[in-house]
Each structure stands twice: as C-alpha cells, then as structure tokens.
Amino acid sequence: MNEWLKKLLAQIKELWSKWTVVQRAILIAIVAVVIIALVLVTRISAKPSSVPLFNTAITDEAARDRITLRLAEENVESQVNAAGIISVKDEATARRMRAVLVREDLVPSSVDPWALFDIERWTTTDFERNVNLRRSITEVVKQHIESLDDVDRANVVIQIPENALFVEDQNPTTASIVLYTKPGSDLPTNRKKIEGVQKIVLKAITGLTADNVVISDSQGNILNDFEGMAEMDNVSVTEKEQKLIQKQEAIYRAKVLNALQQTFGNDRVRDLNIKIDMDMSKQKIEAKEYSPIIIKADNPDTPYDDSEIVPSVTISSEEVHKEWKGTGYNPEGPAGVEGQNPPVYSDMSNLYGVSTESGVKKNEVINERQVSSEKRPTIDRVTVSVNIDGTWQKKYDENGKLVVLNNGRLDREYLPVSDEDISKATLLVQNAIGYDRSRGDAVSVVCIQFDRTRQFEEEDALYFRQLQTRQTLIITGIGIAVLLVAFILFRIISREMERRRRLKEEEILRRHQAERERALWEAEQQGMEVSMSVEERKRLELQENAIAMAKEHPEDVALLIRTWLMEE
C-alpha cells in the first residue's frame, strides 16, 4: 500500500511539473468549486426543516405578535421570515396550533388557514375538484379537531350542496360532528371549548352557519345546544357571584378582626360575623339632568363662597297688554238673515262693556345634561356583628396573696368593656367597612362574657401545683438544713469527745512516765542497778530525740502536731 501511494504521489508530481500555469489554475479552481459546493450542501442539509403555520404572510405586526406569543405559551418554537410567514417545526404542531388559534380568534381575517390543503391538479373535472375539496376539508377539519387535547377521536360529515339557480332553491351547507372525548375531559360541559370546536368548523367551510352545525358526543347528546346550557351557565354565574361575595366578606373580616385584635388582644375578640348583600344585576341607566347656570365661579382664594348661580337665563320676553271698550258683542248672521243667537247673547244686545288683558311671555334656558351609565355589581348592604370580651382580675388579700374560695377556686372579678370603648370600637368597624347609613348598613359591637371555665380550671390547677411545689421545696430545704446542722453538731461533739479521750490517755501516759522516771531516779540515788527492757530503752531514746528535736526546731514540731490534729 505504501509503495502504491508513493508511486501515485510520484506520478502526480511528474504531471504537476509537466502542466502549464493555465492548467494548474484550472485545476485549483475546480477543486475550490467542489469544496464550496460540499460546504453549501452540508449547511443546507444541516438546516432544520420547518412547516409554515399559514402560507399567507401576516403583515399586521400586532396580530403576528399575538400569534407568536400564544405559540410561546404552548412551548412551541416558531420562526418568522422577512416576508412575515410564521413557521413551526412539523406538520402535527402546525395543525394543533392552527386549531388553538382558530378557537381563540387569533387568526387574522386576511389569512386562510386552509389554503395549504387547496391542491390543484391538471386533467381533472369540476366535479372531481369539488369532491376532492370536500374530502380535503373534511379530513383537515377532522385532523384539527383530533389534535385537541380533550378529543380522542372525531367523526366529521360535511355536506356541501350544489349551487342552485335561485337563492330560494339553494340548500344550506351542513356539518355533523361526533366527538369521542378522553377520560376525565370536561369538554362536554365546557362551553368555551365547545364554541372553539364550532368555530373551527365555521372557519373551514364557506357558507356554513352555526344553526347548521351539530356537535354531539358518543351517546348522542347535542353539545352545541347553547340555549339548553343556559341553566348550567346560570348555575356557574351564581357560583362565581357567591365566591365574589365570600371573598369580599373574607377581606372585610380580616381587616376588621386584625384592627380589633391589635387593640383588645387576640383572646378577647373571637366572634366577628360579616354579611354582605350585593346586587349582581347589570343595569343601564339613561336620564336627563337639569342644573342651574353658574354666572360666576367660586374664587378658591376667598374664605367664603362668592359664586353667582341663577336657576335660568332669560333669552327673550314679550309683554302683552290689551284693553277693549264698546257695546256688548251680539254675534248675528249675515244681513237680511234672522239671527240664531242664544238668549244669553240676545240679552247682552246694545250693552256697554270694558275688557282688559295683560300678560308676559318669557323664554328661559337652563343647563341640560344627558346622563347614560351602566350599573355594575354593587354592595347593597353590609352588616357586621362583633363580640368583645371584658377582662378578669384576680383578687388579693391584705397580705398580697390570692384569695381562694371555699370550693377551692381562685376568686376573680369580671370587668366589662366600657360604653366609651364600645363606641370607639363601633366607629373603628364602621370606618373599616365603609359604613353607609343610607344603604342600610348595620354595625353592632357588644360585650358578652366568654365561657372561660376550662381556662380558669387550668390556671387554678397550675397555681395550686406551683404552690404545692413551692411548699415541697421549702419543706425539703428545711429538712436538708436540719440534717446539715445535726451532722455538724455530731462532728463537733465527736471531735470533742475524741480530744478529751486523747488528752486523758496522754495524761495517763504522762503520769506513768513520770512515775517511771521517778522510780529510776530514786533507784539511781540509792545506787541500785536497774535493768531496762529493749522496748523501754528504745522508747526512752525516741523521747529524748523528740525533746531534742522540739528544742532545736519548735516550729516544725508545732506544724506536725497541727497536721495530725487536722487529719483526725
């Protein structure tokens, strides 16, 4: 192998030496082109494939941002090219996200989510195109519905009738869908999800209306009968309203209870009840209000109100004054015709009369305002009841000891909360809940004694137990002190007796020694030969040595004797 490689290298060198400069440049250019082509092919093949979410570019930046944000919430990676086309990683993800976007009305009106499935082929008739279009739409709708998390399987039937000549003869487009939900899914009772499935079908089929869409479950129950779900919706709304009231009551209760417990203590404020009546109805109120006209506004720099207000302003006025004098008015017919006057007018003939009429007409203008407001859920009434317990004080006798009753309990005195404190607590509660007397709010703060029988029993038992323990400790201390005193006295008496016994023995020994010495001395005086035993001689020598030592070193001997006495 090495020889073949050497021969090959030798041949290449020989050919390279024989080639001209032009041939060498051509070879280098070919090699460079091949290397660039390989690099491009490698990069293109390494680039991840993606599927467009919609084949139509989304030019609206706001709509595109909403779509990308929704994709990010579903943990779906997306790419947007310069033209505005959004791409995802695979077709399954694209179908699932198209269903989600259609359900939540995030697809712009200019985008056709089904354009990817409009496949055109040559040499096909219009009938085949219509059949293929219907099959394609049916399959795509089925795939989109099955891509939902709550749907396990779906059967879709879409009927698109042929175009009739007259509109009256045109049959409507219909769609029937049977959903097989996954175990534990709430789709059959969730109105929002059912409306999402219905929107998918309505978006997919042109000319289809909500009245011609039937969505049912595997048992044949119609799911998109929203009129029949009104009762369920009412129950859900009622539950939400009750939760809202309970949440508001909990907020008020925590606020009031915290304020009272910080003032009176946690143990004295236990019972606090709050009831809130709320009007959950929505009312739209339209009214016309009239207000006076402000000629001059109030000057805020002055301490008084110097504004000028008039109820109205006169735009125009007319004063009428009429006066008439003459004979009585006798209405008769034309000349030559007999009159048909009533007797009243006939009697007033040729009478002199006076008539005066006066009046004033004015056109006034006032401020007029059209008011339109919508009444949201409001609080109709708030009622609060609070019970604050008084304080208990233990009674002491003249010696400063607790008073014990005949039944073995400590004597206590109950001090209720004063009326002044009750009034202040009521004002505190009213300010905490936003008290409004006009809407019927009621706040009651009372002082009712709590049942503290068990608490007092525990306190009494603890007190008597401590008292008994104290007495036991005192008796034990006295006994220990007596024992110590007795032991000390015993030690003193025993030492005194031992000292006396030792002194007595020493006295006896001293007497015996003195008698012996006197006997020896007398014997020496008489010239008698005295024989001494070895023990006596040894003892005599030790005694003489001790006497000599005591004379030479008296301090050491005294220290030795003191040490013996302390050891004994």
Coordinates of C-alpha atoms in Angstrom, one line a residue:
M1 CA 0.0 0.0 0.0
N2 CA 2.8 2.4 0.8
E3 CA 4.6 1.6 -2.5
W4 CA 1.4 2.3 -4.4
L5 CA 0.9 5.6 -2.6
K6 CA 4.5 6.5 -3.3
K7 CA 4.0 5.7 -7.0
L8 CA 0.8 7.8 -7.1
L9 CA 2.5 10.8 -5.4
A10 CA 5.4 10.5 -7.9
Q11 CA 3.0 10.4 -10.9
I12 CA 1.1 13.5 -9.5
K13 CA 4.4 15.4 -9.0
E14 CA 5.5 14.4 -12.5
L15 CA 2.2 15.6 -14.1
W16 CA 2.2 18.8 -12.0
S17 CA 5.7 19.6 -13.3
K18 CA 4.6 19.0 -16.9
W19 CA 1.4 21.2 -16.6
T20 CA 1.4 24.8 -17.6
V21 CA 0.3 27.6 -15.4
V22 CA -3.1 27.8 -17.0
Q23 CA -3.8 24.1 -16.4
R24 CA -2.7 24.4 -12.8
A25 CA -5.0 27.4 -12.3
I26 CA -7.9 25.5 -13.9
L27 CA -7.3 22.5 -11.5
I28 CA -7.1 24.8 -8.5
A29 CA -10.4 26.5 -9.5
I30 CA -12.2 23.1 -9.9
V31 CA -11.1 21.9 -6.5
A32 CA -12.2 25.2 -4.9
V33 CA -15.6 25.0 -6.6
V34 CA -16.0 21.4 -5.4
I35 CA -15.1 22.3 -1.8
I36 CA -17.6 25.3 -1.8
A37 CA -20.3 23.1 -3.2
L38 CA -19.7 20.5 -0.5
V39 CA -19.9 23.2 2.2
L40 CA -23.1 24.6 0.9
V41 CA -24.7 21.1 0.6
T42 CA -23.6 20.4 4.2
R43 CA -25.1 23.6 5.6
I44 CA -28.3 23.2 3.7
S45 CA -28.8 19.7 4.8
A46 CA -27.9 20.6 8.4
K47 CA -30.5 23.4 8.5
P48 CA -33.6 22.3 10.4
S49 CA -36.8 21.8 8.3
S50 CA -39.9 23.8 9.2
V51 CA -43.5 23.9 8.2
P52 CA -45.4 27.2 7.6
L53 CA -48.2 27.8 10.0
F54 CA -50.1 29.7 7.3
N55 CA -49.0 30.0 3.7
T56 CA -50.1 33.7 3.7
A57 CA -47.8 36.3 5.0
I58 CA -49.1 38.2 8.1
T59 CA -48.3 41.8 7.6
D60 CA -50.0 43.1 10.7
E61 CA -47.3 43.2 13.4
A62 CA -49.7 43.3 16.3
A63 CA -51.6 40.2 15.0
R64 CA -48.2 38.5 14.4
D65 CA -47.0 39.3 17.8
R66 CA -50.2 37.9 19.4
I67 CA -49.8 34.7 17.4
T68 CA -46.1 34.2 18.3
L69 CA -46.9 35.0 22.0
R70 CA -49.6 32.3 22.0
L71 CA -47.2 29.9 20.4
A72 CA -44.6 30.6 23.1
E73 CA -47.3 30.0 25.8
E74 CA -47.7 26.5 24.3
N75 CA -43.9 25.9 24.3
V76 CA -43.8 25.8 20.5
E77 CA -40.7 27.2 18.8
S78 CA -41.6 29.5 15.8
Q79 CA -39.7 31.4 13.2
V80 CA -40.8 34.5 11.2
N81 CA -39.1 35.3 7.9
A82 CA -38.7 38.6 6.3
A83 CA -41.9 38.2 4.3
G84 CA -44.0 37.7 7.5
I85 CA -44.6 33.9 7.2
I86 CA -44.6 32.1 10.6
S87 CA -43.1 28.5 10.6
V88 CA -43.1 25.7 13.1
K89 CA -41.1 22.5 13.4
D90 CA -43.5 19.9 12.0
E91 CA -47.0 19.4 10.4
A92 CA -48.6 18.0 13.6
T93 CA -47.6 21.0 15.6
A94 CA -48.9 23.3 12.8
R95 CA -52.3 21.5 12.8
R96 CA -52.6 21.7 16.6
M97 CA -51.7 25.4 16.8
R98 CA -54.0 26.3 13.9
A99 CA -56.8 24.7 15.9
V100 CA -55.8 26.7 19.0
L101 CA -55.6 30.0 17.1
V102 CA -58.9 29.5 15.4
R103 CA -60.6 28.6 18.7
E104 CA -59.3 31.7 20.4
D105 CA -60.0 34.1 17.4
L106 CA -56.3 34.9 16.9
V107 CA -56.3 34.2 13.2
P108 CA -56.4 37.5 11.1
S109 CA -59.3 37.8 8.8
S110 CA -56.9 38.1 5.8
V111 CA -55.4 34.6 6.5
D112 CA -57.0 31.5 5.2
P113 CA -55.9 28.7 7.5
W114 CA -57.0 26.0 5.0
A115 CA -55.1 27.3 2.0
L116 CA -52.4 24.7 2.5
F117 CA -54.8 22.0 1.5
D118 CA -56.1 23.5 -1.7
I119 CA -54.4 21.2 -4.1
E120 CA -54.9 21.8 -7.8
R121 CA -54.2 19.1 -10.4
W122 CA -54.4 19.1 -14.1
T123 CA -56.8 17.0 -16.2
T124 CA -59.5 16.9 -13.5
T125 CA -63.1 17.8 -13.9
D126 CA -65.0 20.3 -11.8
F127 CA -66.9 17.5 -10.1
E128 CA -63.7 15.8 -9.1
R129 CA -62.3 19.1 -7.8
N130 CA -65.4 19.7 -5.7
V131 CA -65.3 16.2 -4.3
N132 CA -61.6 16.5 -3.6
L133 CA -62.2 19.9 -2.0
R134 CA -64.9 18.5 0.3
R135 CA -62.8 15.4 1.2
S136 CA -59.8 17.6 1.9
I137 CA -61.8 20.0 4.1
T138 CA -63.4 17.1 5.9
E139 CA -60.1 15.4 6.6
V140 CA -58.4 18.6 7.6
V141 CA -61.3 19.5 10.0
K142 CA -61.1 16.0 11.5
Q143 CA -57.3 16.3 12.0
H144 CA -57.7 19.7 13.6
I145 CA -60.4 18.5 16.0
E146 CA -58.4 15.4 16.9
S147 CA -55.3 17.5 17.6
L148 CA -57.1 19.0 20.6
D149 CA -56.0 17.6 23.9
D150 CA -59.6 16.7 25.0
V151 CA -60.6 14.8 21.9
D152 CA -59.5 11.2 21.3
R153 CA -61.3 10.6 18.1
A154 CA -63.8 12.5 15.9
N155 CA -66.2 11.7 13.0
V156 CA -66.9 14.6 10.6
V157 CA -69.5 14.7 7.9
I158 CA -69.8 17.8 5.8
Q159 CA -72.5 18.3 3.2
I160 CA -71.9 21.0 0.6
P161 CA -74.8 21.2 -1.8
E162 CA -74.5 22.2 -5.5
N163 CA -75.2 25.8 -6.4
A164 CA -78.8 26.4 -7.3
L165 CA -80.0 28.8 -9.9
F166 CA -82.2 30.7 -7.5
V167 CA -81.4 31.6 -3.9
E168 CA -84.7 30.3 -2.7
D169 CA -83.8 26.9 -4.0
Q170 CA -80.3 26.8 -2.5
N171 CA -79.9 24.1 0.2
P172 CA -77.8 25.2 3.1
T173 CA -74.4 23.7 3.9
T174 CA -74.5 21.4 6.9
A175 CA -71.9 19.7 9.2
S176 CA -72.3 16.9 11.7
I177 CA -69.5 16.1 14.2
V178 CA -69.3 13.3 16.7
L179 CA -66.7 13.7 19.4
Y180 CA -65.1 10.9 21.4
T181 CA -63.5 12.7 24.4
K182 CA -60.6 11.4 26.5
P183 CA -61.3 10.1 30.0
G184 CA -61.5 12.9 32.6
S185 CA -62.1 15.6 30.0
D186 CA -64.5 18.5 30.7
L187 CA -65.3 19.3 27.1
P188 CA -68.9 18.1 27.2
T189 CA -69.7 20.7 30.0
N190 CA -67.2 23.4 29.0
R191 CA -69.0 25.9 26.8
K192 CA -65.8 27.7 25.7
K193 CA -64.2 24.5 24.4
I194 CA -67.4 23.6 22.5
E195 CA -67.5 27.0 20.9
G196 CA -63.9 26.6 19.9
V197 CA -64.7 23.3 18.0
Q198 CA -67.7 25.0 16.4
K199 CA -65.5 28.0 15.3
I200 CA -63.1 25.5 13.7
V201 CA -65.8 24.1 11.6
L202 CA -67.3 27.5 10.7
K203 CA -63.9 28.8 9.6
A204 CA -63.3 25.7 7.5
I205 CA -66.5 25.8 5.4
T206 CA -67.7 28.7 3.4
G207 CA -71.4 29.5 3.8
L208 CA -71.8 27.3 6.9
T209 CA -73.8 28.9 9.7
A210 CA -73.9 28.0 13.4
D211 CA -77.5 26.8 13.1
N212 CA -76.5 24.1 10.6
V213 CA -73.7 22.7 12.8
V214 CA -74.4 19.8 15.1
I215 CA -71.8 18.6 17.6
S216 CA -72.6 15.6 19.7
D217 CA -70.9 13.1 21.9
S218 CA -70.7 9.3 21.6
Q219 CA -74.0 9.0 23.5
G220 CA -75.8 11.2 21.0
N221 CA -76.1 14.2 23.3
I222 CA -76.1 17.6 21.5
L223 CA -73.2 19.6 22.9
N224 CA -73.6 22.9 21.0
D225 CA -77.1 23.4 22.2
F226 CA -76.2 26.6 24.0
E227 CA -79.8 27.6 24.7
G228 CA -80.2 24.4 26.7
M229 CA -76.9 25.2 28.5
A230 CA -78.4 28.5 29.8
E231 CA -79.4 26.9 33.1
M232 CA -75.9 25.5 33.5
D233 CA -74.4 28.9 32.7
N234 CA -76.7 30.5 35.3
V235 CA -75.5 28.0 37.9
S236 CA -71.9 28.8 37.0
V237 CA -72.6 32.5 37.2
T238 CA -74.3 32.1 40.6
E239 CA -71.3 30.1 41.9
K240 CA -69.0 32.9 40.7
E241 CA -71.2 35.5 42.4
Q242 CA -71.2 33.6 45.7
K243 CA -67.4 33.3 45.5
L244 CA -67.1 37.0 44.9
I245 CA -69.3 37.8 47.9
Q246 CA -67.4 35.3 50.1
K247 CA -64.1 36.8 49.0
Q248 CA -65.3 40.3 49.8
E249 CA -66.6 39.1 53.2
A250 CA -63.2 37.5 53.9
I251 CA -61.4 40.7 53.1
Y252 CA -63.6 42.8 55.4
R253 CA -63.4 40.2 58.1
A254 CA -59.6 40.0 58.1
K255 CA -59.4 43.8 58.1
V256 CA -61.8 44.4 61.0
L257 CA -60.6 41.4 63.0
N258 CA -56.9 42.5 62.7
A259 CA -57.7 46.0 63.8
L260 CA -59.7 44.9 66.8
Q261 CA -57.3 42.2 67.9
Q262 CA -54.4 44.6 67.8
T263 CA -56.4 46.9 70.1
F264 CA -58.1 44.5 72.5
G265 CA -56.0 41.3 72.1
N266 CA -56.4 38.1 70.2
D267 CA -58.2 36.2 73.1
R268 CA -60.8 38.9 73.7
V269 CA -62.0 39.3 70.1
R270 CA -63.1 35.9 68.7
D271 CA -66.6 36.3 67.2
L272 CA -66.9 38.5 64.1
N273 CA -69.6 37.9 61.6
I274 CA -69.9 39.9 58.3
K275 CA -72.8 39.6 55.8
I276 CA -72.7 41.4 52.5
D277 CA -75.7 41.7 50.2
M278 CA -74.6 42.5 46.7
D279 CA -76.7 43.4 43.6
M280 CA -75.2 41.4 40.8
S281 CA -77.6 42.7 38.1
K282 CA -76.3 44.9 35.3
Q283 CA -78.4 47.9 34.6
K284 CA -78.1 50.6 32.0
I285 CA -79.4 53.9 33.2
E286 CA -80.2 56.8 30.9
A287 CA -81.5 60.1 32.4
K288 CA -81.8 63.8 31.7
E289 CA -80.5 66.1 34.4
Y290 CA -81.2 69.8 34.8
S291 CA -78.9 72.1 36.8
P292 CA -78.7 75.8 37.5
I293 CA -76.4 78.2 35.5
I294 CA -73.3 79.4 37.1
I295 CA -72.8 83.1 36.3
K296 CA -69.6 83.5 38.3
A297 CA -67.5 80.6 39.6
D298 CA -66.3 80.5 43.2
N299 CA -62.9 82.0 43.9
P300 CA -60.9 79.5 45.8
D301 CA -58.7 82.2 47.3
T302 CA -61.6 83.7 49.3
P303 CA -62.7 82.0 52.5
Y304 CA -66.4 82.3 51.5
D305 CA -68.5 81.3 48.5
D306 CA -68.7 84.2 46.2
S307 CA -70.2 82.3 43.2
E308 CA -73.3 83.5 41.4
I309 CA -75.8 80.9 40.5
V310 CA -79.2 81.5 38.8
P311 CA -81.8 78.9 38.1
S312 CA -82.2 80.1 34.5
V313 CA -81.3 82.8 32.0
T314 CA -84.0 84.7 30.0
I315 CA -83.3 84.6 26.3
S316 CA -86.4 86.6 25.1
S317 CA -89.5 88.1 26.7
E318 CA -92.8 89.5 25.4
E319 CA -95.2 91.7 27.4
V320 CA -98.8 91.9 26.1
H321 CA -101.4 94.5 27.2
K322 CA -104.9 94.6 25.7
E323 CA -107.9 96.9 26.6
W324 CA -111.3 97.0 24.9
K325 CA -114.3 99.3 25.3
G326 CA -117.6 99.2 23.4
T327 CA -121.1 97.8 23.2
G328 CA -121.9 94.2 24.0
Y329 CA -120.9 91.7 21.5
N330 CA -124.0 90.3 19.6
P331 CA -123.0 87.8 17.0
E332 CA -125.6 87.5 14.4
G333 CA -125.7 86.1 10.9
P334 CA -125.3 87.9 7.6
A335 CA -127.6 90.9 6.8
G336 CA -131.2 90.0 6.0
V337 CA -130.9 86.7 7.8
E338 CA -132.7 86.1 11.1
G339 CA -130.2 85.6 13.9
Q340 CA -130.0 82.4 15.8
N341 CA -128.3 83.8 19.0
P342 CA -128.8 82.1 22.3
P343 CA -130.8 84.0 24.9
V344 CA -127.6 84.9 26.8
Y345 CA -126.2 86.8 23.9
S346 CA -129.6 88.3 23.0
D347 CA -129.9 89.8 26.4
M348 CA -126.5 91.4 26.1
S349 CA -127.5 93.4 23.0
N350 CA -126.7 97.1 22.9
L351 CA -124.9 96.9 26.3
Y352 CA -121.6 98.8 27.1
G353 CA -118.6 96.7 28.1
V354 CA -115.0 97.0 29.1
S355 CA -112.3 94.3 28.7
T356 CA -108.7 94.4 29.9
E357 CA -106.0 91.7 29.1
S358 CA -102.3 91.7 30.1
G359 CA -99.5 89.1 30.2
V360 CA -95.8 88.4 29.9
K361 CA -94.1 85.7 27.9
K362 CA -90.5 84.7 28.6
N363 CA -88.2 82.1 27.1
E364 CA -85.9 80.7 29.8
V365 CA -82.8 78.5 29.3
I366 CA -81.3 76.1 31.9
N367 CA -78.4 73.6 31.9
E368 CA -79.5 70.3 30.5
R369 CA -77.3 67.1 30.5
Q370 CA -78.0 63.6 29.1
V371 CA -76.6 61.0 31.5
S372 CA -76.0 57.4 30.5
S373 CA -74.4 55.0 32.9
E374 CA -74.1 51.3 33.4
K375 CA -74.6 49.9 36.9
R376 CA -72.2 47.1 37.7
P377 CA -72.5 44.7 40.7
T378 CA -72.6 46.9 43.8
I379 CA -72.9 46.4 47.5
D380 CA -76.4 46.8 48.7
R381 CA -75.9 46.3 52.4
V382 CA -73.2 45.4 54.9
T383 CA -73.9 44.0 58.4
V384 CA -71.2 43.4 61.0
S385 CA -71.5 41.9 64.5
V386 CA -68.6 41.8 66.9
N387 CA -68.3 40.5 70.4
I388 CA -65.6 41.8 72.6
D389 CA -65.0 40.1 75.9
G390 CA -64.1 42.0 79.1
T391 CA -61.2 41.4 81.4
W392 CA -60.8 39.3 84.5
Q393 CA -58.8 40.3 87.6
K394 CA -57.7 38.1 90.4
K395 CA -58.4 39.2 93.9
Y396 CA -55.7 39.6 96.6
D397 CA -56.0 39.8 100.3
E398 CA -54.3 42.2 102.7
N399 CA -51.1 40.2 102.7
G400 CA -50.9 40.2 98.9
K401 CA -51.9 36.6 98.5
L402 CA -54.5 35.3 96.1
V403 CA -58.0 34.8 97.6
V404 CA -59.1 31.2 97.5
L405 CA -62.8 30.4 97.6
N406 CA -64.4 27.6 99.6
N407 CA -64.8 25.5 96.5
G408 CA -61.0 25.5 96.0
R409 CA -61.1 28.1 93.2
L410 CA -59.3 31.4 92.9
D411 CA -61.6 34.4 93.4
R412 CA -61.8 36.6 90.2
E413 CA -63.7 39.8 89.2
Y414 CA -65.1 40.4 85.8
L415 CA -64.6 43.9 84.3
P416 CA -66.8 44.5 81.2
V417 CA -65.8 46.8 78.3
S418 CA -66.9 50.4 79.0
D419 CA -69.5 52.1 76.8
E420 CA -66.9 54.6 75.6
D421 CA -64.7 51.8 74.3
I422 CA -67.7 50.1 72.7
S423 CA -68.5 53.4 70.9
K424 CA -64.9 53.7 69.7
A425 CA -64.8 50.1 68.5
T426 CA -68.1 50.7 66.6
L427 CA -66.6 53.8 64.9
L428 CA -63.5 51.8 64.1
V429 CA -65.5 49.0 62.4
Q430 CA -67.7 51.5 60.5
N431 CA -64.7 53.2 59.0
A432 CA -63.1 49.9 58.2
I433 CA -66.1 48.6 56.1
G434 CA -67.0 52.0 54.6
Y435 CA -70.2 52.4 56.6
D436 CA -73.1 54.0 54.6
R437 CA -76.2 54.6 56.6
S438 CA -78.3 55.4 53.5
R439 CA -77.9 51.9 52.1
G440 CA -78.9 50.2 55.4
D441 CA -75.6 49.2 56.8
A442 CA -75.6 48.0 60.4
V443 CA -72.7 47.5 62.8
S444 CA -73.2 46.1 66.3
V445 CA -70.4 45.8 68.8
V446 CA -71.4 44.1 72.1
C447 CA -69.7 42.9 75.2
I448 CA -70.7 39.3 76.1
Q449 CA -68.8 37.3 78.6
F450 CA -66.9 34.3 77.1
D451 CA -67.1 30.9 78.8
R452 CA -63.6 30.6 80.3
T453 CA -64.4 27.7 82.7
R454 CA -61.8 25.4 81.2
Q455 CA -59.2 28.2 81.1
F456 CA -59.8 29.1 84.7
E457 CA -59.6 25.4 85.8
E458 CA -56.2 25.1 84.1
E459 CA -54.9 28.3 85.6
D460 CA -56.1 27.2 89.1
A461 CA -54.6 23.8 88.7
L462 CA -51.3 25.4 87.6
Y463 CA -51.4 27.8 90.5
F464 CA -52.0 25.2 93.2
R465 CA -49.5 22.9 91.6
Q466 CA -46.9 25.7 91.8
L467 CA -47.9 26.4 95.3
Q468 CA -47.6 22.8 96.3
T469 CA -44.2 22.6 94.6
R470 CA -43.1 25.7 96.4
Q471 CA -44.2 24.2 99.8
T472 CA -42.5 20.9 99.0
L473 CA -39.3 22.7 98.1
I474 CA -39.5 24.7 101.4
I475 CA -40.0 21.6 103.5
T476 CA -37.3 19.8 101.7
G477 CA -34.9 22.7 102.2
I478 CA -35.8 22.8 105.9
G479 CA -35.1 19.1 106.3
I480 CA -31.8 19.3 104.5
A481 CA -30.8 22.3 106.7
V482 CA -31.8 20.3 109.9
L483 CA -29.7 17.3 108.6
L484 CA -26.7 19.6 108.0
V485 CA -27.0 21.2 111.4
A486 CA -27.3 17.7 113.1
F487 CA -24.3 16.4 111.1
I488 CA -22.2 19.5 112.1
L489 CA -23.2 19.1 115.8
F490 CA -22.4 15.4 115.6
R491 CA -19.0 16.1 114.1
I492 CA -18.3 18.8 116.7
I493 CA -19.4 16.5 119.7
S494 CA -17.5 13.5 118.3
R495 CA -14.3 15.5 117.9
E496 CA -14.6 17.0 121.4
M497 CA -15.1 13.5 122.8
E498 CA -12.1 12.2 120.9
R499 CA -10.0 15.1 122.0
R500 CA -10.9 14.6 125.6
R501 CA -10.2 10.8 125.3
R502 CA -6.8 11.5 123.8
L503 CA -6.0 14.1 126.4
K504 CA -7.0 11.6 129.1
E505 CA -4.7 8.9 127.6
E506 CA -1.9 11.4 127.3
E507 CA -2.4 12.3 130.9
I508 CA -2.3 8.7 131.9
L509 CA 0.9 8.1 129.8
R510 CA 2.4 11.2 131.2
R511 CA 1.7 10.0 134.8
H512 CA 3.1 6.5 134.0
Q513 CA 6.2 8.1 132.5
A514 CA 6.6 10.4 135.4
E515 CA 6.3 7.5 137.9
R516 CA 8.8 5.5 135.9
E517 CA 11.2 8.4 135.8
R518 CA 10.9 9.0 139.5
A519 CA 11.4 5.3 140.1
L520 CA 14.6 5.3 138.0
W521 CA 15.8 8.5 139.6
E522 CA 15.2 7.0 143.1
A523 CA 17.0 3.9 142.0
E524 CA 19.9 5.8 140.8
Q525 CA 20.0 7.8 144.0
Q526 CA 20.1 4.6 146.0
G527 CA 22.8 3.1 143.7
M528 CA 20.6 0.3 142.7
E529 CA 21.2 -1.4 139.4
V530 CA 18.1 -1.1 137.3
S531 CA 17.5 -3.3 134.3
M532 CA 15.5 -1.8 131.4
S533 CA 13.9 -3.7 128.6
V534 CA 14.7 -3.1 125.0
E535 CA 11.4 -1.5 124.3
E536 CA 11.8 0.9 127.2
R537 CA 15.2 1.9 126.1
K538 CA 14.1 2.4 122.6
R539 CA 11.2 4.5 123.8
L540 CA 13.4 6.5 126.0
E541 CA 15.7 7.2 123.1
L542 CA 12.8 8.3 120.9
Q543 CA 11.5 10.5 123.6
E544 CA 14.9 12.1 124.2
N545 CA 15.3 12.6 120.4
A546 CA 11.8 14.2 120.2
I547 CA 12.6 16.5 123.1
A548 CA 15.9 17.5 121.4
M549 CA 14.1 18.0 118.0
A550 CA 11.4 20.1 119.7
K551 CA 14.1 22.3 121.3
E552 CA 16.0 22.7 118.1
H553 CA 13.0 23.0 115.7
P554 CA 9.9 24.1 117.6
E555 CA 8.1 25.5 114.5
D556 CA 8.3 22.2 112.6
V557 CA 7.1 20.2 115.5
A558 CA 4.2 22.6 116.0
L559 CA 3.3 22.3 112.3
L560 CA 3.5 18.5 112.5
I561 CA 1.2 18.4 115.6
R562 CA -1.3 20.7 113.8
T563 CA -1.4 18.5 110.8
W564 CA -2.1 15.4 113.0
L565 CA -4.9 17.2 114.6
M566 CA -6.5 18.3 111.3
E567 CA -6.3 14.7 109.9
E568 CA -8.1 13.4 113.0

